[in-house]
Coordinates of N, CA and C in Angstrom, one line a residue:
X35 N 12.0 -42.0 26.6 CA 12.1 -41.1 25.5 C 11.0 -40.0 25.6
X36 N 9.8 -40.4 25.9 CA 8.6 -39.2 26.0 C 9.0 -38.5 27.0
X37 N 9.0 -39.5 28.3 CA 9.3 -38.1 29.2 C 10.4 -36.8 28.8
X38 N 11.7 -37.6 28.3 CA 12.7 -36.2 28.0 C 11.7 -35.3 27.2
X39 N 11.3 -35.8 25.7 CA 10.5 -34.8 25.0 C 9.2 -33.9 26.0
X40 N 8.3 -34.7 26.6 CA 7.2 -34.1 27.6 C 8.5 -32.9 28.4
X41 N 9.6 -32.8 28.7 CA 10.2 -32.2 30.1 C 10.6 -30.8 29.0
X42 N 10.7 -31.2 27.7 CA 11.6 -30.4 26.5 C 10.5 -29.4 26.1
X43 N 9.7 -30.1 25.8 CA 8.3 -29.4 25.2 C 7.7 -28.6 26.3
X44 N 7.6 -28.7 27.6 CA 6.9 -28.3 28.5 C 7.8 -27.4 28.9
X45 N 9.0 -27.0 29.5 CA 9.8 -26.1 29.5 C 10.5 -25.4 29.1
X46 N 11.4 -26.1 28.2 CA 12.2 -25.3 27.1 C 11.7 -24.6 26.0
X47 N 10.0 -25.2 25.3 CA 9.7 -24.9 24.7 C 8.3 -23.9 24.6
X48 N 8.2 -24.2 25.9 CA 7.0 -23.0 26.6 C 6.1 -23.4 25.9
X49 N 6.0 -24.8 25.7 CA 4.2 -25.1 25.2 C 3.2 -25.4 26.7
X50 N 1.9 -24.9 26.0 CA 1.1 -25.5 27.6 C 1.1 -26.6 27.8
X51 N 0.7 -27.0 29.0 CA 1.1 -28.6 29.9 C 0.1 -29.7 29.0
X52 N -1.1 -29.2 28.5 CA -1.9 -30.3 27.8 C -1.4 -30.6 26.4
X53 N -0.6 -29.9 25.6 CA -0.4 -30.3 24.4 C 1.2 -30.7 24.7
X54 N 2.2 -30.5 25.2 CA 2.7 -31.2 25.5 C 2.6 -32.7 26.1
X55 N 1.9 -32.7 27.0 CA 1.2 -34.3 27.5 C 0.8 -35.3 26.2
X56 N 0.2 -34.4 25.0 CA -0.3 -35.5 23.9 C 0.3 -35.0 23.0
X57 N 1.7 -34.9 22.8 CA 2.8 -35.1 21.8 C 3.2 -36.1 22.6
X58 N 3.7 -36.2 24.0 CA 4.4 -37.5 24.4 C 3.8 -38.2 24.4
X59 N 1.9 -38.5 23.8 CA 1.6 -39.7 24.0 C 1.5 -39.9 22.8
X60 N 1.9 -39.0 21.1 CA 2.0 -39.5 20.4 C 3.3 -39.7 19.6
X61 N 4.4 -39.2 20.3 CA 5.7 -40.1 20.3 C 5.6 -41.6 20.8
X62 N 4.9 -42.2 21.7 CA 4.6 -43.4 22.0 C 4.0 -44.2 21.4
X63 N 3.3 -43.6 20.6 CA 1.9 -44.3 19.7 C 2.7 -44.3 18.2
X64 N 3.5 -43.7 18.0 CA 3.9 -43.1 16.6 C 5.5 -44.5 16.5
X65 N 6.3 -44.6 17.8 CA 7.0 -45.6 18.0 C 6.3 -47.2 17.7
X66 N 5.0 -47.1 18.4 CA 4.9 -48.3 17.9 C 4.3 -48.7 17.0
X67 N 3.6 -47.8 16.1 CA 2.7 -47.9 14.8 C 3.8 -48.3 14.2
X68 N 5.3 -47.4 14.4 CA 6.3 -48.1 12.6 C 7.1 -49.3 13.3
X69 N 6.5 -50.0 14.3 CA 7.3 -51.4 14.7 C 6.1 -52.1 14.5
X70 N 4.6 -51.9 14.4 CA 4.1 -52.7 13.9 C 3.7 -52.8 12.5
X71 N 4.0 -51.5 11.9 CA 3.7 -51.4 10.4 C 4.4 -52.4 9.2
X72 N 5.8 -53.0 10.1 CA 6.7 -53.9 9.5 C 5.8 -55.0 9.4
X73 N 5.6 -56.0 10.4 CA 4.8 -57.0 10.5 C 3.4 -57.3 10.0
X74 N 2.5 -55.9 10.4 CA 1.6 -56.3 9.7 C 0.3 -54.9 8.7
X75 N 1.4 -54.2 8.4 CA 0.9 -53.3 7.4 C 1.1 -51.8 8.3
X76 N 0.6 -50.8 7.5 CA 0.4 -49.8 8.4 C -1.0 -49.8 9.0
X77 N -2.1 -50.0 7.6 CA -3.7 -49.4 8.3 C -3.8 -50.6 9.1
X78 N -3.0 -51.9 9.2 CA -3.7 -52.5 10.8 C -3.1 -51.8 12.1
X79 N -2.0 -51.5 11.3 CA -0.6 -51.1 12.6 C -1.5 -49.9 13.4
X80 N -2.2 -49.1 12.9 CA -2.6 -48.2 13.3 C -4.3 -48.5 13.9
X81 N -4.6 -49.3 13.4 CA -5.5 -49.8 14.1 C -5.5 -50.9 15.2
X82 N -4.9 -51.5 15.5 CA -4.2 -52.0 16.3 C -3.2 -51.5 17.6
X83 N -2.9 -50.6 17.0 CA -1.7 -49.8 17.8 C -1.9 -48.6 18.6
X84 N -3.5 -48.0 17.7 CA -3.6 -46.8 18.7 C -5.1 -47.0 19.2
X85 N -5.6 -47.5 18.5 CA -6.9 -47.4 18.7 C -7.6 -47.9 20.0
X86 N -7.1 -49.3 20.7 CA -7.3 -49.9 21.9 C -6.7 -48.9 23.2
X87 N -5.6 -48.2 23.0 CA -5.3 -47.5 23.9 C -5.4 -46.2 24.1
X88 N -6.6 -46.1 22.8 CA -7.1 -44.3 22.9 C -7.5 -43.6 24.5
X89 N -8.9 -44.4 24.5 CA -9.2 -44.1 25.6 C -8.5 -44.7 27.4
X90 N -7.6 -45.4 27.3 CA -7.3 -45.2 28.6 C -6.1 -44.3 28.7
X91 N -5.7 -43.9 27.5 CA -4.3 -42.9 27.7 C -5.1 -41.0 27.9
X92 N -6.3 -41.0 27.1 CA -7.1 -40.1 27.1 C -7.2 -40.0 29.2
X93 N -7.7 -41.4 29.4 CA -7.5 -41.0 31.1 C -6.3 -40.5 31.9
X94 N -5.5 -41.1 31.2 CA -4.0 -40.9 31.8 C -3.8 -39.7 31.8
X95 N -4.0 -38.7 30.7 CA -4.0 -37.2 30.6 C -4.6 -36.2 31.5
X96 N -5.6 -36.8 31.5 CA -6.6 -35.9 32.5 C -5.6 -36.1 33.9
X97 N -5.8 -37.2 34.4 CA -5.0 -37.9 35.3 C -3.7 -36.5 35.7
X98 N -2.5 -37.0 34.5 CA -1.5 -36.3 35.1 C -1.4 -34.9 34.4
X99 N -2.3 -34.1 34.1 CA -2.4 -32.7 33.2 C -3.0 -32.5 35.2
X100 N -3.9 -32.9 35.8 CA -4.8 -33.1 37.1 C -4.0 -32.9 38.4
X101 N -3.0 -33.5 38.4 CA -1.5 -33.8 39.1 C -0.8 -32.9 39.1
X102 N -0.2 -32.4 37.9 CA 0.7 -31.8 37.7 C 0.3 -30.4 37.9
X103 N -1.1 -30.0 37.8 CA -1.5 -28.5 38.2 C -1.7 -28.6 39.4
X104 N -1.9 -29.4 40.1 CA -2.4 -29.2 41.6 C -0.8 -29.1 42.2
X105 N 0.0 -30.1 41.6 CA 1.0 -30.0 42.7 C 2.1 -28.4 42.2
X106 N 1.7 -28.0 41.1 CA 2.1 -26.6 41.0 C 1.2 -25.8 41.6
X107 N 0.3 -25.4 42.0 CA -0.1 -24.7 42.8 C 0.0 -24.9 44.4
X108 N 0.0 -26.5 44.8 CA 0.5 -26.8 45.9 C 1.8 -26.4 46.5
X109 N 3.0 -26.7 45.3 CA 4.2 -26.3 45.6 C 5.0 -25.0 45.1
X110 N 4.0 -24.0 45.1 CA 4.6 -23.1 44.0 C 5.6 -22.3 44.8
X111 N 6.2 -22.6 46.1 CA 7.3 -21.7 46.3 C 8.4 -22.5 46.3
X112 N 8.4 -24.1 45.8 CA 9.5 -24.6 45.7 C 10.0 -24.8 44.2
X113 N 9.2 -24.4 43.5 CA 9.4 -24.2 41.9 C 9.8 -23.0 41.6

């Protein structure tokens, strides 16, 4: 589901590559806060649900915001 939105946002909707990257990580974060908000409230759900995976998804961005510019400039005659 993120990636269609990440592919929607990023080209159809001509947003830049980094804010798109963190809508689709908070389409993922936002799915699972209201599946844990059932079980065990929202303010844990949200503490629980985003808060552990702040910073390694923060990596992941860099990561593929990192990737994804190099291999556009890498491959820019096949784009």
């Amino acid at each position: 589901v993120s990636l269609f939105f990440f592919f929607f946002l990023s080209q159809k909707a001509k947003m830049p590559l980094i804010v798109s990257l963190i809508a689709s990580s908070l389409i993922i974060w936002s799915f699972g806060v209201l599946h844990l908000q059932h079980l065990v409230g929202l303010k844990m759900a949200l503490v629980v649900g985003i808060v552990p995976f702040i910073i390694g998804d923060a990596f992941k961005l860099v990561a593929a915001y990192s990737l994804i510019t190099l291999a556009k400039k890498r491959f820019k005659s096949f784009l």
